[in-house]
Protein backbone atom coordinates (compact mmCIF):
# COMPACT_ATOMS: atom_id res chain seq x y z
CA UNK A 1 -31.32 196.46 147.95
CA UNK A 2 -27.70 197.19 147.17
CA UNK A 3 -25.07 194.41 146.81
CA UNK A 4 -23.61 195.60 150.12
CA UNK A 5 -27.00 195.29 151.87
CA UNK A 6 -27.21 191.78 150.37
CA UNK A 7 -23.76 190.81 151.59
CA UNK A 8 -24.65 191.90 155.17
CA UNK A 9 -27.89 189.88 155.26
CA UNK A 10 -27.18 186.78 157.46
CA UNK A 11 -27.85 183.43 155.76
CA UNK A 12 -30.86 181.69 157.09
CA UNK A 13 -29.98 178.66 159.18
CA UNK A 14 -31.27 175.31 157.82
CA UNK A 15 -34.38 173.99 159.31
CA UNK A 16 -33.74 171.55 162.12
CA UNK A 17 -34.38 167.89 161.33
CA UNK A 18 -37.43 167.00 163.46
CA UNK A 19 -36.06 163.56 163.83
CA UNK A 20 -32.66 164.72 165.23
CA UNK A 21 -33.43 163.81 168.76
CA UNK A 22 -31.18 164.01 171.95
CA UNK A 23 -29.36 161.07 173.66
CA UNK A 24 -31.41 160.37 176.71
CA UNK A 25 -29.76 157.09 177.76
CA UNK A 26 -28.24 158.80 180.82
CA UNK A 27 -31.48 160.08 182.32
CA UNK A 28 -32.92 158.50 185.40
CA UNK A 29 -36.63 157.88 184.83
CA UNK A 30 -39.10 157.72 187.76
CA UNK A 31 -42.60 156.33 187.36
CA UNK A 32 -45.20 157.50 189.85
CA UNK A 33 -47.88 154.83 190.09
CA UNK A 34 -45.25 152.35 188.95
CA UNK A 35 -47.02 149.44 190.67
CA UNK A 36 -50.11 149.91 188.46
CA UNK A 37 -50.47 148.11 185.04
CA UNK A 38 -49.59 151.10 182.84
CA UNK A 39 -46.76 152.42 185.03
CA UNK A 40 -45.35 148.95 185.64
CA UNK A 41 -45.40 148.21 181.87
CA UNK A 42 -43.68 151.43 181.00
CA UNK A 43 -41.08 150.85 183.68
CA UNK A 44 -40.45 147.41 182.37
CA UNK A 45 -40.03 148.45 178.69
CA UNK A 46 -37.74 151.39 179.50
CA UNK A 47 -35.56 149.42 181.85
CA UNK A 48 -35.45 146.50 179.26
CA UNK A 49 -34.14 149.11 176.70
CA UNK A 50 -31.38 150.05 179.13
CA UNK A 51 -32.85 153.11 180.91
CA UNK A 52 -32.30 153.55 184.66
CA UNK A 53 -35.67 153.36 186.15
CA UNK A 54 -37.21 153.86 189.68
CA UNK A 55 -40.86 153.02 190.31
CA UNK A 56 -42.71 154.93 193.03
CA UNK A 57 -45.75 154.07 195.13
CA UNK A 58 -47.39 155.50 198.27
CA UNK A 59 -45.83 152.46 200.04
CA UNK A 60 -42.09 151.92 199.51
CA UNK A 61 -42.32 148.26 200.26
CA UNK A 62 -44.83 147.68 197.58
CA UNK A 63 -42.68 149.58 195.05
CA UNK A 64 -39.57 147.54 196.02
CA UNK A 65 -41.61 144.25 195.64
CA UNK A 66 -42.90 145.33 192.07
CA UNK A 67 -39.39 146.38 191.11
CA UNK A 68 -37.97 142.93 192.09
CA UNK A 69 -40.53 141.34 189.83
CA UNK A 70 -39.56 143.56 186.85
CA UNK A 71 -35.80 143.01 187.17
CA UNK A 72 -33.51 144.88 184.65
CA UNK A 73 -32.09 147.03 187.53
CA UNK A 74 -35.41 148.62 188.33
CA UNK A 75 -35.56 150.13 191.88
CA UNK A 76 -38.52 150.84 194.03
CA UNK A 77 -39.16 153.75 196.44
CA UNK A 78 -41.92 155.82 197.87
CA UNK A 79 -43.25 158.57 195.50
CA UNK A 80 -41.30 161.35 197.19
CA UNK A 81 -37.99 159.68 196.93
CA UNK A 82 -38.68 158.63 193.30
CA UNK A 83 -39.39 162.16 192.39
CA UNK A 84 -36.22 163.50 194.08
CA UNK A 85 -33.92 160.92 192.54
CA UNK A 86 -35.29 161.11 188.90
CA UNK A 87 -34.44 163.42 186.03
CA UNK A 88 -37.72 162.68 184.20
CA UNK A 89 -40.88 161.64 186.11
CA UNK A 90 -43.70 159.90 184.34
CA UNK A 91 -47.10 160.30 186.12
CA UNK A 92 -49.16 157.11 185.69
CA UNK A 93 -51.37 157.26 188.71
CA UNK A 94 -55.15 156.68 188.60
CA UNK A 95 -57.12 159.73 187.62
CA UNK A 96 -58.93 159.81 190.88
CA UNK A 97 -55.63 160.43 192.78
CA UNK A 98 -53.95 162.51 190.13
CA UNK A 99 -54.38 166.00 191.72
CA UNK A 100 -53.76 165.02 195.30
CA UNK A 101 -50.62 163.06 194.30
CA UNK A 102 -49.13 165.99 192.38
CA UNK A 103 -49.95 168.56 195.08
CA UNK A 104 -48.16 166.51 197.61
CA UNK A 105 -45.06 166.22 195.41
CA UNK A 106 -44.86 169.83 194.27
CA UNK A 107 -41.51 170.46 196.11
CA UNK A 108 -39.82 167.08 194.93
CA UNK A 109 -40.93 167.77 191.27
CA UNK A 110 -39.68 171.29 191.11
CA UNK A 111 -37.15 171.58 188.22
CA UNK A 112 -38.10 168.12 186.85
CA UNK A 113 -39.43 167.22 183.43
CA UNK A 114 -42.90 165.69 184.28
CA UNK A 115 -44.54 163.49 181.70
CA UNK A 116 -48.27 163.01 182.33
CA UNK A 117 -49.80 159.99 180.77
CA UNK A 118 -53.12 159.96 182.75
CA UNK A 119 -56.40 159.55 180.93
CA UNK A 120 -59.41 161.06 182.68
CA UNK A 121 -62.11 158.41 181.93
CA UNK A 122 -65.54 157.43 183.29
CA UNK A 123 -67.27 154.13 182.76
CA UNK A 124 -71.01 153.25 182.66
CA UNK A 125 -73.15 150.56 180.96
CA UNK A 126 -72.23 152.02 177.59
CA UNK A 127 -68.56 151.73 178.13
CA UNK A 128 -65.68 154.20 178.62
CA UNK A 129 -66.15 157.93 178.08
CA UNK A 130 -63.94 160.93 178.45
CA UNK A 131 -64.01 163.31 181.33
CA UNK A 132 -62.92 166.97 181.03
CA UNK A 133 -61.07 168.33 184.01
CA UNK A 134 -61.69 171.98 184.91
CA UNK A 135 -58.19 172.80 183.64
CA UNK A 136 -58.96 171.23 180.29
CA UNK A 137 -56.92 168.06 180.61
CA UNK A 138 -54.96 165.95 183.08
CA UNK A 139 -51.79 167.39 181.57
CA UNK A 140 -52.96 171.04 182.00
CA UNK A 141 -54.04 170.23 185.64
CA UNK A 142 -50.46 168.89 186.17
CA UNK A 143 -49.03 172.13 184.74
CA UNK A 144 -51.24 174.22 187.01
CA UNK A 145 -50.34 172.21 190.08
CA UNK A 146 -46.59 172.18 189.26
CA UNK A 147 -45.62 175.74 188.39
CA UNK A 148 -41.91 174.99 189.06
CA UNK A 149 -41.82 171.82 186.72
CA UNK A 150 -41.70 171.37 183.00
CA UNK A 151 -44.84 169.43 182.03
CA UNK A 152 -45.27 167.32 178.88
CA UNK A 153 -47.94 164.76 178.05
CA UNK A 154 -47.29 161.31 176.36
CA UNK A 155 -47.75 157.54 176.58
CA UNK A 156 -51.49 157.73 176.64
CA UNK A 157 -52.42 155.04 174.10
CA UNK A 158 -50.29 152.06 175.13
CA UNK A 159 -51.66 148.69 176.05
CA UNK A 160 -50.47 147.69 179.55
CA UNK A 161 -50.98 144.08 178.49
CA UNK A 162 -48.48 144.41 175.59
CA UNK A 163 -46.07 146.54 177.70
CA UNK A 164 -45.83 143.89 180.36
CA UNK A 165 -45.56 140.74 178.05
CA UNK A 166 -41.89 139.59 178.07
CA UNK A 167 -42.61 137.50 175.03
CA UNK A 168 -43.17 140.53 172.92
CA UNK A 169 -39.86 141.99 171.51
CA UNK A 170 -41.21 145.22 170.17
CA UNK A 171 -44.40 147.41 170.28
CA UNK A 172 -45.32 148.87 166.97
CA UNK A 173 -47.07 152.13 167.85
CA UNK A 174 -46.57 155.91 167.82
CA UNK A 175 -46.57 158.04 171.01
CA UNK A 176 -48.28 161.37 170.74
CA UNK A 177 -46.10 163.93 172.66
CA UNK A 178 -47.35 167.35 173.77
CA UNK A 179 -45.59 170.12 175.46
CA UNK A 180 -44.61 173.77 175.55
CA UNK A 181 -40.95 173.65 175.03
CA UNK A 182 -39.41 171.94 171.96
CA UNK A 183 -36.33 170.71 173.93
CA UNK A 184 -38.58 168.99 176.47
CA UNK A 185 -40.84 167.41 173.79
CA UNK A 186 -37.86 166.06 171.94
CA UNK A 187 -36.45 164.41 175.18
CA UNK A 188 -39.84 162.61 175.57
CA UNK A 189 -39.83 161.64 171.91
CA UNK A 190 -36.36 160.26 172.28
CA UNK A 191 -37.39 158.34 175.43
CA UNK A 192 -40.28 156.81 173.56
CA UNK A 193 -37.92 155.84 170.77
CA UNK A 194 -35.80 153.79 173.09
CA UNK A 195 -38.46 151.11 173.16
CA UNK A 196 -38.21 148.90 170.07
CA UNK A 197 -41.02 149.63 167.55
CA UNK A 198 -42.09 152.87 169.30
CA UNK A 199 -41.79 156.30 167.99
CA UNK A 200 -42.44 159.69 169.58
CA UNK A 201 -44.41 162.22 167.42
CA UNK A 202 -44.89 165.86 168.30
CA UNK A 203 -48.75 166.49 168.61
CA UNK A 204 -49.02 170.03 169.73
CA UNK A 205 -49.04 172.03 172.97
CA UNK A 206 -50.68 171.13 176.18
CA UNK A 207 -53.92 172.94 175.23
CA UNK A 208 -54.38 170.04 172.83
CA UNK A 209 -53.91 167.29 175.40
CA UNK A 210 -57.66 166.79 176.15
CA UNK A 211 -58.42 165.15 172.79
CA UNK A 212 -55.31 162.95 173.01
CA UNK A 213 -56.25 161.77 176.42
CA UNK A 214 -59.95 161.23 175.38
CA UNK A 215 -59.02 159.08 172.48
CA UNK A 216 -58.34 156.25 174.92
CA UNK A 217 -61.95 155.87 175.32
CA UNK A 218 -62.32 155.10 171.61
CA UNK A 219 -59.44 152.62 171.76
CA UNK A 220 -61.08 150.77 174.58
CA UNK A 221 -64.14 150.38 172.29
CA UNK A 222 -61.97 149.15 169.54
CA UNK A 223 -60.24 146.62 171.90
CA UNK A 224 -63.49 145.22 173.25
CA UNK A 225 -65.11 144.79 169.87
CA UNK A 226 -62.03 143.27 168.08
CA UNK A 227 -60.49 141.59 171.12
CA UNK A 228 -57.34 143.57 170.40
CA UNK A 229 -54.75 145.74 172.04
CA UNK A 230 -54.86 148.64 169.58
CA UNK A 231 -52.41 151.45 169.32
CA UNK A 232 -51.83 154.32 166.92
CA UNK A 233 -49.75 155.01 163.88
CA UNK A 234 -49.33 158.38 162.29
CA UNK A 235 -49.03 158.13 158.49
CA UNK A 236 -46.85 160.23 156.07
CA UNK A 237 -44.52 161.29 158.92
């Protein structure tokens, strides 16, 4: 290579700092299934951190009643209105209603960043066990049902008890975030980071969502044995 060739070679841009995350404070966050334990807990924590939150339910009155209990400016609406008014929509509905709920909201969720936190689980005398949807995971089912939305997966391993306890100032845990587009993943990471003690960590693409969703079955076993509300921490990151 000549000196001229060398001079014309563009300098390689420095690697992006993976912890340089966007400001998400201005986004409106909707929570489908926001009257259930997990959804209600997430709504409470995000609103307490200063996020604008709308919780959705099949019945608007039920959502408004739950929002009144949460305070911190949380609003309640039916699922369709929640989806329409939100920039980011967290799906926290029971697994049994996951597919039907998303099918019914395909139009309202078009163009939105949809964050699936549903864990497909079964229960028998031996305890909780993971189910594997035909698409591979709940998140992949969401992506298949919502072709006009951007789907990520996160918030699977959080204790609803801790989330809803107003005496707990911070929740020391990591949130595994999966998605196809780095920009969307970083938005979700930043959203998780708004909750004191919490950190969002990139954990791969949606094809890896099944094992993340399944791990909840193991955490349920931990919690039952040790009378705990276990979460996860990723070391050396």
